[in-house]
mmCIF file of C-alpha atoms in Angstrom:
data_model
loop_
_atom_site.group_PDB
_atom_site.id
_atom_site.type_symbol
_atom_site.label_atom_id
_atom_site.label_comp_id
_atom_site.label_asym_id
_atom_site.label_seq_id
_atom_site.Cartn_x
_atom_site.Cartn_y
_atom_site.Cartn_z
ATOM 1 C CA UNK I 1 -4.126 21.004 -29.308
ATOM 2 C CA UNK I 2 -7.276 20.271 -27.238
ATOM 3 C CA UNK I 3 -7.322 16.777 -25.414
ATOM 4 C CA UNK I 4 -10.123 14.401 -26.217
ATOM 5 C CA UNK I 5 -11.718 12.582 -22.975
ATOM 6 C CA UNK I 6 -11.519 9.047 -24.160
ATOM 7 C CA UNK I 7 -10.249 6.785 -22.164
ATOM 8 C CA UNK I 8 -8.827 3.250 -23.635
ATOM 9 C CA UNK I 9 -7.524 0.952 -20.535
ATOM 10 C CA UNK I 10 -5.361 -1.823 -22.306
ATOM 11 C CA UNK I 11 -5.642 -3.980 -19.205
ATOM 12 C CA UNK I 12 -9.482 -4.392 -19.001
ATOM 13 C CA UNK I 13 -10.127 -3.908 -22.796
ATOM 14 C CA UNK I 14 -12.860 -1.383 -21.418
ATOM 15 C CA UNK I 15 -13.356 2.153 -23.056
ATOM 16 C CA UNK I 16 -15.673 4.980 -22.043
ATOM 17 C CA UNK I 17 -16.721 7.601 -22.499
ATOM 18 C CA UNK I 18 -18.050 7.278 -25.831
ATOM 19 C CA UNK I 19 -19.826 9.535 -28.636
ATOM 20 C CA UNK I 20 -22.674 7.107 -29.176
ATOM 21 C CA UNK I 21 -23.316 4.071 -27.369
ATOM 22 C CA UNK I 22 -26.069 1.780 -29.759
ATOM 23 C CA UNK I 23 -27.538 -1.144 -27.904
ATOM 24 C CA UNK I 24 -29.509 -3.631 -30.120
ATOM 25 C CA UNK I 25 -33.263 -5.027 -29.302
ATOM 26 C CA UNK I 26 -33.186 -8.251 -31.579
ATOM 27 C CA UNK I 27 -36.890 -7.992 -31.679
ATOM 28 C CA UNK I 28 -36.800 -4.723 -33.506
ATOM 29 C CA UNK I 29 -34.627 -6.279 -36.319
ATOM 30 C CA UNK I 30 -35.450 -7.313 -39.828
ATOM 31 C CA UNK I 31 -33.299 -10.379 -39.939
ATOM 32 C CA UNK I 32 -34.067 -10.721 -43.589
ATOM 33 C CA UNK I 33 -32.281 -7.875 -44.909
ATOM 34 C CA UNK I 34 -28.768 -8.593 -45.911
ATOM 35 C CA UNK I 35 -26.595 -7.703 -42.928
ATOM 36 C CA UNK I 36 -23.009 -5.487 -43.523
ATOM 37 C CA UNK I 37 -20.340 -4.898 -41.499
ATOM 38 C CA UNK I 38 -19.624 -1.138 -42.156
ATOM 39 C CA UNK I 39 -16.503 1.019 -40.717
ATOM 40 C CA UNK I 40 -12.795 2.205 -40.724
ATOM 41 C CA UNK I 41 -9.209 1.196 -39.686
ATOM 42 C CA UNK I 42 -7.216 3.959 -38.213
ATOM 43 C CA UNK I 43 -4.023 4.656 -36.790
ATOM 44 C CA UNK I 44 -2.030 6.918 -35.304
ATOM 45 C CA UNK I 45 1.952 7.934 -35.436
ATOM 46 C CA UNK I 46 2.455 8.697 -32.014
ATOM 47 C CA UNK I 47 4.203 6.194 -29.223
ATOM 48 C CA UNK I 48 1.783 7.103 -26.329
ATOM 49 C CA UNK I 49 -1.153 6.650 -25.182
ATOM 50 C CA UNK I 50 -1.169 10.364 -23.617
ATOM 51 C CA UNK I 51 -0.618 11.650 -27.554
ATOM 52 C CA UNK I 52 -2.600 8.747 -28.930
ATOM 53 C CA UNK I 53 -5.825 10.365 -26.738
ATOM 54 C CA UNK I 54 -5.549 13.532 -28.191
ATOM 55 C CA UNK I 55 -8.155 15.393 -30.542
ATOM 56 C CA UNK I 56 -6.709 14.945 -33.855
ATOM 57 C CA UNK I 57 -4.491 12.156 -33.446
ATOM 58 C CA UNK I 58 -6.087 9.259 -35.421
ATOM 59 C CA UNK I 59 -5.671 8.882 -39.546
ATOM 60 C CA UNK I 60 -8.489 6.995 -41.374
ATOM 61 C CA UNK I 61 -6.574 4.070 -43.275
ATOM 62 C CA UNK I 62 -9.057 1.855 -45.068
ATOM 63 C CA UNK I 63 -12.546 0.895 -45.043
ATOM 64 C CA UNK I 64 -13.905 -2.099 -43.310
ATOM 65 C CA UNK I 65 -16.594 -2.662 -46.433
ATOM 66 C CA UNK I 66 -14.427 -2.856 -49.010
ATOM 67 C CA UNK I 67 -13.267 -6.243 -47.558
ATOM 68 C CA UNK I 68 -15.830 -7.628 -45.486
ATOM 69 C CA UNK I 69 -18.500 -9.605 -47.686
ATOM 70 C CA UNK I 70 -19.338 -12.226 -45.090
ATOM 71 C CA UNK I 71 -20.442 -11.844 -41.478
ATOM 72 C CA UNK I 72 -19.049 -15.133 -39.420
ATOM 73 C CA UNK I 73 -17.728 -16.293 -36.573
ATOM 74 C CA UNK I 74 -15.031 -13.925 -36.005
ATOM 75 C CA UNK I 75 -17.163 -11.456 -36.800
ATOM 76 C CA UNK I 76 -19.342 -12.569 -34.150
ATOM 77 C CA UNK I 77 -16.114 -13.151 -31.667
ATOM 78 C CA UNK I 78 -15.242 -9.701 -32.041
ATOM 79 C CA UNK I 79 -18.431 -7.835 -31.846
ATOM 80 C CA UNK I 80 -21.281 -10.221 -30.883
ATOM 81 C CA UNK I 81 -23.130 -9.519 -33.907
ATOM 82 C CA UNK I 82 -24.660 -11.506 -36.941
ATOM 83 C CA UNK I 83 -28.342 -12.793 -38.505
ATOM 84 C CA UNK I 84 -28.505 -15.450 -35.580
ATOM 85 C CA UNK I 85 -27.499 -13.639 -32.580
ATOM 86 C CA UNK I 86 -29.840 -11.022 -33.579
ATOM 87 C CA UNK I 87 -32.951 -14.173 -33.710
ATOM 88 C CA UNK I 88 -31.936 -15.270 -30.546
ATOM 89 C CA UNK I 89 -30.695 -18.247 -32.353
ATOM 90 C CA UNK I 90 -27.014 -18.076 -31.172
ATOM 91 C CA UNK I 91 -25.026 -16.062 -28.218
ATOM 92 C CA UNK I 92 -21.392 -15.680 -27.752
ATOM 93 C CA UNK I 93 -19.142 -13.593 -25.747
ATOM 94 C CA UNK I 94 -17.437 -11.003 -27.472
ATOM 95 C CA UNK I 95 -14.303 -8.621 -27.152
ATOM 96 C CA UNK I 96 -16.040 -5.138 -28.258
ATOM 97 C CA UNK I 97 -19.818 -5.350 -28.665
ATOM 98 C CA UNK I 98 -21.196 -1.848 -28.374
ATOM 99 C CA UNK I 99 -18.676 -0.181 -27.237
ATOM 100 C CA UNK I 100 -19.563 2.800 -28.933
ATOM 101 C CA UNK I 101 -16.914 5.609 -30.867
ATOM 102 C CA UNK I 102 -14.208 7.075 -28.968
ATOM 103 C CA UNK I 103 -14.317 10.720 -28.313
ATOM 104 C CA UNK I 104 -11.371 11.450 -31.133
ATOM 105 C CA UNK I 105 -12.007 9.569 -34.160
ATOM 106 C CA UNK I 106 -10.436 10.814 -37.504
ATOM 107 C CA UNK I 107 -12.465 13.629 -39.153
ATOM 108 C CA UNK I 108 -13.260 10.849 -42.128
ATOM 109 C CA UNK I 109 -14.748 8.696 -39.512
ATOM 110 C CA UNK I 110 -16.121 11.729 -37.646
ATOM 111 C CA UNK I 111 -18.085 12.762 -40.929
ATOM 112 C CA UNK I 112 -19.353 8.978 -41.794
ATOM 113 C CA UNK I 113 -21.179 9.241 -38.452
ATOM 114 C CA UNK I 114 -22.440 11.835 -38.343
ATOM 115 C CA UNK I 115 -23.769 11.386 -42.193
ATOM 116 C CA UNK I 116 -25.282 8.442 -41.015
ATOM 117 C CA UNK I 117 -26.677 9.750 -37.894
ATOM 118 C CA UNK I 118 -29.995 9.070 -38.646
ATOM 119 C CA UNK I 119 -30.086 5.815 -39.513
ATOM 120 C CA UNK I 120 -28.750 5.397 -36.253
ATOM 121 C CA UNK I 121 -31.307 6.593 -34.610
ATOM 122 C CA UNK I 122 -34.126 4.560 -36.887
ATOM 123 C CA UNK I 123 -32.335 1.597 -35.925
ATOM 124 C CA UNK I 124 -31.561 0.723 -39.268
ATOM 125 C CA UNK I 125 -27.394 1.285 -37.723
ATOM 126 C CA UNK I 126 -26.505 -0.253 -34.851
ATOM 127 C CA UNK I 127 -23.432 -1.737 -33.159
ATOM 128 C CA UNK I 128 -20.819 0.621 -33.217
ATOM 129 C CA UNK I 129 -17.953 -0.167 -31.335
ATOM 130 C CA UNK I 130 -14.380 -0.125 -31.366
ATOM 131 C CA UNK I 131 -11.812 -2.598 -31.036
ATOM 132 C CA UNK I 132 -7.439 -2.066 -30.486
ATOM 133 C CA UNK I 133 -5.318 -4.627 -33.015
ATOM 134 C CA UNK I 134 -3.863 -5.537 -29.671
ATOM 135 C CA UNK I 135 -7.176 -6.784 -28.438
ATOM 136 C CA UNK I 136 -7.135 -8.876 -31.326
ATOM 137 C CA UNK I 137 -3.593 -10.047 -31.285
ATOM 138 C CA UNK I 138 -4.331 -11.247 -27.198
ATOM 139 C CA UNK I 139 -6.999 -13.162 -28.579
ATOM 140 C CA UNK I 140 -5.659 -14.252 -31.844
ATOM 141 C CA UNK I 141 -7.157 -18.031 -31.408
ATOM 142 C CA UNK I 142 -10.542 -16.501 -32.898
ATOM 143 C CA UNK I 143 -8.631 -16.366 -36.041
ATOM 144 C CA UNK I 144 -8.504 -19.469 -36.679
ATOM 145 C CA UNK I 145 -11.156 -19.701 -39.257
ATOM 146 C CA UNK I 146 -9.401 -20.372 -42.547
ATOM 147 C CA UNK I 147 -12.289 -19.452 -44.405
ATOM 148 C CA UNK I 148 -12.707 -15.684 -42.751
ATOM 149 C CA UNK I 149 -12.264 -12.609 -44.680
ATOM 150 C CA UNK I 150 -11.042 -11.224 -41.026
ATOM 151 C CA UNK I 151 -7.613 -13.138 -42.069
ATOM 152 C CA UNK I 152 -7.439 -10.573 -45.112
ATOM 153 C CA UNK I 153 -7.766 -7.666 -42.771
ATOM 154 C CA UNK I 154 -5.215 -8.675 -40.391
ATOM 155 C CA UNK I 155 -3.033 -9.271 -43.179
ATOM 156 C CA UNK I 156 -3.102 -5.909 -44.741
ATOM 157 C CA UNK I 157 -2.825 -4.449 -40.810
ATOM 158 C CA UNK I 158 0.424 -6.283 -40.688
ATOM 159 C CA UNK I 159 1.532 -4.922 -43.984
ATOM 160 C CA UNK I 160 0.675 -1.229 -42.543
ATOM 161 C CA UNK I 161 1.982 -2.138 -39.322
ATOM 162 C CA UNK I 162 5.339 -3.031 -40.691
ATOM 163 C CA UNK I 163 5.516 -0.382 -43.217
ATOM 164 C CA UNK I 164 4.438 2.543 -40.657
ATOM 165 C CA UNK I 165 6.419 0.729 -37.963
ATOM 166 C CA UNK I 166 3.921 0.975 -35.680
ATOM 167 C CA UNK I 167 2.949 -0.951 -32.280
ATOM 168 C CA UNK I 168 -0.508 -2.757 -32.043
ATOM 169 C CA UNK I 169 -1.755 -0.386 -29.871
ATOM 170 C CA UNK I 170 -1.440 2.548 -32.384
ATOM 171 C CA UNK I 171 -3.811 0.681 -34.681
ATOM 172 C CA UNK I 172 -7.828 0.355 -34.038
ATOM 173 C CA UNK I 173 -10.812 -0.525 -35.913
ATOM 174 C CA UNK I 174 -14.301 1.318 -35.833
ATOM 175 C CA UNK I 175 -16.750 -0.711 -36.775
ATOM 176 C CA UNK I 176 -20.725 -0.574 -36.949
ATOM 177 C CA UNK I 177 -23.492 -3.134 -38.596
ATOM 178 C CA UNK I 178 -26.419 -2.387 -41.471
ATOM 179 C CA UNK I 179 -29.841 -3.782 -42.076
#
């Protein structure tokens, strides 16, 4: 099995190298388009991080859309984006803005991109990053919105989580924004 190059560092929360790397130019931005938080949740069975780097060792669980309806705070906490960050109106420090895709995605994920590829490039994508449930679980105080559709997600992680018995660290999320 051929090793993918992607490098996570748990420590740091910093990944590189990365497929694509999207920065956004708020002025280029139609901020009255409905914005959507677009991607996937992954795992992967093995222990590792050694096995967890390899090629073809991620499964594509469930899609990001089908829960998020609402960009907020925690959206914003997580990956620095929404409607008034993009205006200038609003900036925050997040966990995973633009971090880009790691080098070994699943093949589901793998073929979104690159089916979306152009969009990417007109702009009209942006924002892709990726983010480790243990990042989130370290900074679990940006939950506390009661009102955030983020608490549904982490729900159904747990569920998997429990059910796959896996560790935080086997689980990540690959998420990008539409205008």
């Amino acid at each position: 099995m051929q090793k993918a190059t992607f490098a996570y560092n748990h420590q740091t929360a910093v990944s590189s190298p990365c497929i694509i790397q999207w920065t956004l130019f708020a002025t280029k931005k139609d901020t009255s388009m409905p914005m959507e938080t677009e991607g996937w949740i992954e795992f992967s069975n093995y222990t590792s991080q050694e096995e967890r780097d390899e090629e073809h060792s991620w499964l594509c669980w469930m899609s990001i859309s089908s829960m998020m309806l609402q960009i907020d705070e925690v959206t914003e906490k997580l990956f620095g984006y929404s409607k008034r960050i993009i205006r200038g109106d609003y900036q925050i420090s997040s966990i995973a803005k633009d971090r880009g895709i790691p080098l070994n995605p699943s093949d589901l994920v793998r073929r979104e991109i690159e089916s979306i590829q152009k969009y990417i490039e007109s702009g009209e994508v942006f924002g892709l990053t990726t983010i480790y449930y243990d990042e989130i679980k370290k900074n679990d105080s940006i939950l506390n919105s009661h009102q955030s559709e983020w608490l549904a997600v982490i729900e159904l992680i747990e569920k998997l989580k429990n059910v796959k018995k896996l560790d935080d660290k086997q689980i990540r999320l690959i998420v990008w924004f539409e205008i």
